[in-house]
Amino acid sequence: MEFYNQAARAIDRVNNKHGSLKSIVFNLAANSNTKNKQPQAGSSASSIKARQVSDGKRLLRVVAETLRYRQVIESILSVVDVLRLESKVFGSSSKSSKGASSKQNERWQHPSAHSLVLILIHDHLFSSRGIALSKIHKIRAAIERHSSALKAELSRLMVRQAVSRVSDLADSFQRGTDSVDEDSGGTNLNSPRWMRVNTIKWSVDQAKGWFIDAGWTQVSSLEALTNQTSDSPDQLLVFAEDEHVTGLLALPSAVVLAKLAPYVDGRLIAQDKASCMPAQLLLGDHPHNPPIEVIDATAAPGNKTTMLSSIVGPRGKVWAFEKDKQRFKVLTEMIKLAGCTNVRCINGDFLAVNHDDERFKDVSCILVDPSCSGSGISNRLDHLSQTDSQKKRDENRIQSLSRFQTTIVSHALRFPSVHQVAYSTCSIWVCCISSMYLSAYQQLFT
């Protein structure tokens, strides 16, 4: 249990801006060894240091992964309030341990109940080993009493966020919400929560009117929003309209999506700004006349597909490809939630489609958003806990992804009526950007 207490203390100290994530974790691990482990006879300074580093790495992995999934867990807790339901077990539900004790005892004070629950729910939902406590331990039992509700809310959240993998869910939250700065410590509240108005169901003016009627205030710019939310994000109801993407609204990062009715019913779609760019650049932001047909080559989970659908309008058509059955299910659920009647979903591999297939003779634009390394996502924390072997596997994966990206872009460029292809990636690697373009060009024209 002490390991979980240490992990929760680390999160408390991150919240209270007591240093960088790494320094907090390794200081806690070192002091834990000093306090709890008497050196054995003959133990060398190097062996003690090695043990501290090993303990620190283990603690860092758990804390970094919990922070990576933090907003997902917070959203689940807003519906399944474990702290309230199990108040006899966890006691205070305070989110912070500020001022709880003197500096002398700070390292050993009881962690906040909220941080402890974050760690435990992370292990229960997202770790293959589960909660590393005895089955009869009261803390583990308290979490597992709500296992069905927690997992059900996780599943609902994946549908609402239009993702089929848990790792994608974490990334979707990280791209548009608060993050931990590993160098300076603390929480960065300057990244807004992006919500796109689904113009299939209502207009941008109607959306802004809904927020205003609900007591929200529209501010003039993104800068004004982030300046106001940095002090008390839980209490301010403010939003801003993005200046580049039509119908994209910025909300405070601390907003609880489950409490927004338009998000629940599909009138608002959680989609970060970068994800909106490919469709906007490919098609603009107004229905085309005459109507056009578009292919979304790798459509799941469906955010970009629904945006394409809203732009081409009811007289246009979007062909959405997804070969994985589970991801295809998520795609179709998202299309249904968004009310897209002009989308034709195909459970098949886009690469297997013949360029001369009559169904696609009128397709003039293709959006290609293949799997990538995700290296350009600014808020990712998983690199903190990677081993050398994992980094090597990542290098091999990046090369494999680059080859796939080249193949799919080359395939898209060969459709006879296509005059525009948009390729998007959140990778920063040259092999996935400029080198990929060069390879695709060579395949097409040599």
XYZ file of C-alpha atoms in Angstrom:
446
model
C 0.000 0.000 0.000
C 2.914 2.331 0.657
C 3.757 2.279 -3.063
C 0.297 3.676 -3.885
C 0.647 6.266 -1.141
C 3.984 7.363 -2.609
C 2.491 7.595 -6.093
C -0.398 9.678 -4.769
C 2.028 11.925 -2.881
C 3.885 12.465 -6.150
C 0.692 13.619 -7.864
C -0.069 15.935 -4.941
C 3.374 17.475 -5.259
C 2.957 17.886 -9.025
C -0.362 19.635 -8.356
C 1.339 21.912 -5.825
C 4.193 22.687 -8.259
C 6.979 21.356 -6.072
C 9.282 20.613 -8.985
C 9.469 18.570 -12.158
C 7.809 15.169 -12.334
C 11.127 13.343 -12.454
C 12.662 15.200 -9.532
C 9.551 14.725 -7.396
C 9.389 10.990 -8.048
C 13.081 10.248 -7.546
C 13.254 12.376 -4.393
C 10.315 10.467 -2.937
C 11.883 7.135 -3.889
C 15.261 8.097 -2.415
C 13.769 9.316 0.851
C 11.557 6.251 1.046
C 14.646 4.056 0.851
C 16.362 6.162 3.500
C 13.366 6.025 5.840
C 12.199 2.453 5.361
C 15.233 0.373 4.376
C 18.168 -0.037 6.673
C 21.367 -0.782 4.721
C 22.391 -4.414 4.978
C 25.863 -5.287 6.177
C 28.254 -5.003 3.303
C 25.889 -2.936 1.163
C 27.834 -0.507 -0.935
C 26.821 3.032 -1.747
C 26.484 2.013 -5.394
C 24.060 -0.838 -4.589
C 21.912 1.467 -2.467
C 21.896 4.042 -5.274
C 20.938 1.348 -7.808
C 17.991 0.294 -5.622
C 16.828 3.893 -5.348
C 17.002 4.343 -9.114
C 15.072 1.101 -9.672
C 12.349 2.124 -7.222
C 12.238 5.572 -8.788
C 11.768 4.185 -12.291
C 8.924 1.935 -11.158
C 7.227 4.825 -9.386
C 7.766 7.111 -12.378
C 6.111 4.634 -14.747
C 2.949 4.457 -12.660
C 2.733 8.192 -11.967
C 3.456 9.180 -15.586
C 0.835 6.760 -16.897
C -1.732 7.968 -14.366
C -1.102 11.573 -15.394
C -1.408 10.543 -19.019
C -4.906 9.153 -18.313
C -5.781 11.782 -15.733
C -8.449 13.639 -17.689
C -10.052 10.357 -18.764
C -10.223 9.240 -15.128
C -11.505 12.639 -13.978
C -14.290 12.463 -16.543
C -15.256 8.970 -15.347
C -15.193 10.132 -11.706
C -17.563 12.985 -12.573
C -20.166 10.288 -13.272
C -19.081 7.502 -10.910
C -18.134 9.482 -7.799
C -16.096 6.845 -5.999
C -14.889 9.332 -3.371
C -18.444 10.119 -2.337
C -19.663 6.533 -2.615
C -16.730 5.234 -0.552
C -16.271 8.164 1.814
C -15.940 5.804 4.803
C -12.899 4.200 3.172
C -11.172 7.219 1.621
C -12.273 9.935 4.015
C -11.660 13.473 2.704
C -12.137 13.957 -1.010
C -9.851 16.947 -1.143
C -8.047 17.267 -4.468
C -4.995 18.808 -2.889
C -2.711 18.287 0.043
C -1.608 21.933 0.212
C -0.859 23.099 3.696
C -1.614 19.731 5.200
C 1.574 19.582 7.207
C 4.906 21.180 7.892
C 7.821 20.860 5.483
C 9.458 18.445 7.874
C 6.625 15.930 7.578
C 5.512 16.764 4.031
C 7.084 13.697 2.447
C 5.321 11.323 4.818
C 1.912 12.931 5.190
C -1.120 10.986 4.090
C -1.759 11.718 0.408
C -4.975 13.344 -0.738
C -7.843 10.922 -1.256
C -8.387 12.255 -4.754
C -4.836 11.526 -5.918
C -4.952 8.074 -4.345
C -8.174 7.261 -6.189
C -6.658 8.464 -9.477
C -3.777 5.998 -9.066
C -6.049 3.112 -8.050
C -8.533 3.630 -10.878
C -5.673 3.858 -13.348
C -4.423 0.449 -12.271
C -7.938 -1.003 -12.194
C -8.911 0.177 -15.696
C -5.673 0.629 -17.607
C -3.072 -1.700 -16.119
C -2.914 -5.375 -17.100
C -1.882 -6.320 -13.562
C -4.822 -4.535 -11.923
C -4.570 -3.109 -8.421
C -1.485 -4.620 -6.781
C -3.115 -5.274 -3.414
C -4.651 -8.332 -1.786
C -8.186 -9.067 -3.001
C -9.451 -8.606 0.540
C -7.699 -5.263 1.062
C -10.362 -2.672 1.864
C -8.895 -0.126 -0.603
C -8.942 -2.559 -3.505
C -12.413 -3.778 -2.541
C -13.713 -0.193 -2.453
C -12.681 0.373 -6.078
C -13.800 -3.031 -7.334
C -17.283 -2.576 -5.845
C -17.828 -0.054 -8.652
C -15.998 -1.955 -11.368
C -19.051 -2.417 -13.628
C -20.017 1.257 -13.455
C -16.429 2.420 -14.049
C -15.982 0.169 -17.077
C -19.382 1.092 -18.497
C -18.569 4.797 -18.256
C -15.185 4.148 -19.881
C -16.949 2.445 -22.800
C -19.423 5.318 -23.153
C -16.573 7.811 -23.079
C -14.767 5.959 -25.873
C -17.875 6.182 -28.051
C -18.353 9.881 -27.267
C -14.706 10.587 -28.054
C -14.989 8.342 -31.135
C -12.038 6.103 -30.361
C -11.706 2.331 -30.377
C -8.502 1.996 -28.347
C -7.930 3.181 -24.797
C -4.555 4.647 -25.772
C -6.306 6.757 -28.415
C -8.698 7.980 -25.740
C -5.821 9.213 -23.594
C -4.246 10.969 -26.575
C -7.534 12.624 -27.570
C -7.842 14.134 -24.098
C -4.176 15.184 -24.000
C -4.351 17.008 -27.311
C -7.077 19.311 -26.088
C -6.769 19.627 -22.344
C -4.382 20.327 -19.513
C -1.018 18.664 -19.259
C 1.879 18.224 -16.918
C 5.061 20.108 -17.642
C 7.789 17.590 -16.847
C 10.457 20.286 -16.640
C 8.822 22.961 -14.527
C 6.259 20.862 -12.704
C 2.617 21.689 -12.127
C -0.377 21.770 -14.439
C -0.560 23.673 -17.691
C -4.044 25.133 -18.006
C -3.292 27.118 -21.140
C -4.441 24.381 -23.528
C -8.190 24.698 -24.083
C -10.728 21.958 -24.576
C -11.699 22.170 -28.241
C -15.291 21.449 -29.272
C -16.463 21.541 -32.889
C -20.027 22.609 -33.625
C -21.728 19.808 -35.565
C -23.497 21.924 -38.192
C -25.492 18.902 -39.325
C -27.570 19.245 -36.163
C -27.458 22.989 -35.433
C -25.751 26.213 -36.454
C -22.752 27.948 -34.915
C -25.009 30.798 -33.771
C -27.359 28.323 -32.091
C -24.414 26.706 -30.323
C -23.106 30.023 -29.018
C -26.624 30.945 -27.963
C -26.932 27.717 -25.985
C -23.774 28.481 -24.015
C -24.861 32.050 -23.317
C -28.319 30.913 -22.177
C -26.625 28.389 -19.872
C -24.687 31.178 -18.146
C -21.449 31.079 -20.141
C -19.674 34.193 -21.373
C -18.040 34.504 -24.790
C -14.611 36.141 -24.609
C -12.924 37.878 -27.494
C -9.972 35.586 -28.060
C -8.215 32.376 -27.086
C -5.670 34.440 -25.168
C -8.445 36.018 -23.128
C -9.860 32.582 -22.335
C -6.562 31.068 -21.194
C -5.736 34.132 -19.110
C -9.057 33.919 -17.293
C -9.037 30.141 -16.761
C -5.493 29.954 -15.410
C -6.571 31.081 -11.930
C -9.836 29.214 -11.280
C -10.715 26.898 -14.174
C -13.385 25.006 -12.247
C -15.511 28.081 -11.605
C -15.361 30.199 -14.773
C -17.827 29.494 -17.568
C -16.181 31.131 -20.568
C -15.683 30.156 -24.213
C -14.041 31.583 -27.317
C -14.571 31.057 -31.040
C -11.484 30.015 -32.987
C -10.300 32.461 -35.626
C -9.082 29.833 -38.103
C -11.552 26.930 -38.078
C -15.199 27.779 -38.604
C -17.431 26.538 -35.801
C -14.601 25.496 -33.480
C -15.077 26.599 -29.881
C -12.486 26.705 -27.112
C -13.619 25.888 -23.577
C -11.677 25.785 -20.296
C -9.581 22.650 -19.997
C -11.308 21.625 -16.761
C -14.769 21.372 -18.326
C -16.531 18.063 -17.624
C -17.813 16.833 -20.970
C -20.403 14.507 -19.454
C -22.225 17.566 -18.104
C -22.533 19.245 -21.522
C -25.853 18.165 -23.054
C -24.871 19.146 -26.636
C -21.774 16.944 -26.361
C -23.792 13.994 -25.094
C -26.339 14.213 -27.938
C -23.830 14.870 -30.738
C -24.423 18.554 -31.380
C -20.876 19.230 -30.162
C -17.967 16.975 -31.102
C -14.776 16.863 -29.056
C -12.136 17.458 -31.715
C -8.856 19.265 -31.222
C -7.877 22.062 -33.570
C -5.111 20.147 -35.342
C -7.574 17.365 -36.162
C -9.898 19.894 -37.842
C -7.221 21.246 -40.185
C -7.090 18.449 -42.811
C -10.792 18.613 -43.669
C -10.839 22.420 -43.632
C -7.786 22.671 -45.892
C -9.098 19.980 -48.218
C -12.632 21.327 -48.672
C -12.866 24.787 -47.147
C -15.808 25.431 -44.856
C -18.860 25.753 -47.137
C -20.874 23.198 -49.171
C -19.648 22.848 -52.745
C -21.716 23.564 -55.837
C -21.905 21.284 -57.685
C -21.742 18.767 -54.820
C -18.628 16.639 -54.543
C -17.670 13.161 -53.379
C -14.859 12.558 -50.912
C -13.065 9.489 -49.557
C -11.883 9.288 -45.963
C -9.282 6.559 -46.417
C -8.761 5.704 -42.746
C -11.962 6.950 -41.197
C -12.234 5.539 -37.669
C -12.932 6.857 -35.138
C -14.907 9.337 -37.276
C -14.245 12.897 -36.115
C -12.751 13.975 -39.446
C -15.420 11.974 -41.294
C -18.237 13.863 -39.599
C -16.504 17.160 -40.384
C -16.189 16.184 -44.059
C -19.877 15.245 -43.995
C -20.912 18.633 -42.624
C -18.834 20.498 -45.228
C -19.960 18.630 -48.364
C -23.592 19.017 -47.282
C -26.603 16.758 -47.871
C -26.088 16.672 -51.654
C -22.472 15.539 -51.361
C -21.151 12.129 -50.365
C -18.407 10.804 -48.121
C -17.005 7.296 -48.485
C -15.543 6.200 -45.162
C -13.154 3.212 -45.047
C -12.154 1.216 -41.971
C -10.874 -2.360 -42.178
C -10.791 -3.202 -38.449
C -14.156 -4.565 -37.279
C -14.036 -3.033 -33.809
C -12.937 0.362 -35.087
C -15.585 0.130 -37.818
C -18.207 -0.331 -35.102
C -16.968 2.830 -33.365
C -17.032 4.666 -36.708
C -20.650 3.725 -37.455
C -21.736 4.692 -33.934
C -20.060 8.075 -34.335
C -21.703 8.635 -37.730
C -25.080 7.788 -36.206
C -24.525 10.062 -33.188
C -23.535 12.967 -35.461
C -26.539 12.450 -37.751
C -24.505 12.067 -40.966
C -26.864 10.764 -43.666
C -24.441 11.395 -46.543
C -21.715 9.012 -45.321
C -21.286 5.504 -46.700
C -19.218 3.389 -44.317
C -17.230 0.495 -45.775
C -15.719 -2.191 -43.541
C -12.765 -2.802 -45.821
C -9.189 -1.901 -46.639
C -8.816 1.255 -48.710
C -5.592 -0.148 -50.174
C -7.559 -3.062 -51.644
C -9.851 -0.766 -53.657
C -9.381 -0.801 -57.428
C -8.763 2.687 -58.828
C -11.230 1.972 -61.635
C -14.075 0.913 -59.306
C -17.246 2.526 -60.688
C -18.441 3.485 -57.217
C -15.624 6.000 -56.873
C -15.477 7.449 -60.384
C -16.775 10.827 -59.155
C -14.509 11.099 -56.120
C -12.432 14.266 -56.453
C -10.837 14.599 -52.992
C -9.302 12.112 -50.571
C -8.332 12.603 -46.943
C -5.538 10.322 -45.727
C -4.920 10.273 -41.982
C -3.043 7.004 -41.352
C -1.648 5.702 -38.091
C 1.478 7.532 -36.975
C 3.950 7.621 -34.100
C 2.171 10.433 -32.265
C 5.557 11.994 -31.550
C 4.282 15.490 -32.225
C 1.608 15.401 -29.521
C 2.972 17.945 -27.081
C 1.416 16.573 -23.912
C 2.450 12.932 -24.136
C 4.100 11.498 -21.037
C 4.659 7.869 -22.053
C 8.244 8.610 -23.153
C 9.142 9.191 -19.503
C 8.640 5.527 -18.652
C 10.124 3.913 -21.783
C 12.921 1.397 -21.492
C 15.770 1.165 -24.034
C 14.165 -1.896 -25.633
C 10.854 -0.052 -25.965
C 12.629 2.873 -27.631
C 14.243 0.463 -30.099
C 10.851 -1.072 -30.882
C 9.517 2.439 -31.427
C 12.262 3.140 -33.985
C 11.326 -0.006 -35.906
C 7.639 0.911 -35.688
C 8.296 4.403 -37.062
C 10.054 2.977 -40.125
C 7.186 0.542 -40.676
C 4.615 3.327 -40.344
C 6.541 5.471 -42.818
C 6.389 2.704 -45.429
C 2.649 2.290 -44.861
C 2.053 6.047 -45.108
C 3.933 6.207 -48.404
C 1.900 3.316 -49.796
C -1.494 4.725 -48.852
C -0.737 8.256 -50.121
C 0.552 6.838 -53.417
C -2.606 4.750 -53.732
C -4.832 7.788 -53.124
C -3.046 9.809 -55.813
C -3.823 7.200 -58.479
C -7.621 7.622 -58.542
C -8.430 9.080 -61.979
C -10.836 11.851 -60.915
C -8.983 12.883 -57.785
C -7.324 16.281 -57.983
C -6.638 16.898 -54.296
C -5.293 14.683 -51.495
C -4.792 15.813 -47.893
C -2.305 13.825 -45.794
C -2.102 14.520 -42.076
C 0.200 13.259 -39.363
C 1.083 14.167 -35.786
C 4.575 12.744 -36.226
C 7.685 14.918 -36.129
C 9.944 12.358 -37.835
C 11.385 13.228 -41.244
C 10.612 9.741 -42.560
C 6.906 10.379 -41.892
C 6.845 13.846 -43.492
C 9.251 15.086 -46.173
C 10.806 11.696 -46.937
C 7.333 10.195 -47.239
C 6.313 12.827 -49.813
C 9.446 12.197 -51.851
C 8.903 8.439 -51.796
C 5.231 8.806 -52.795
C 6.203 11.113 -55.663
C 8.826 8.649 -56.886
C 6.344 5.764 -56.780
C 3.799 7.765 -58.750
C 5.981 9.245 -61.488
C 8.894 6.843 -61.927
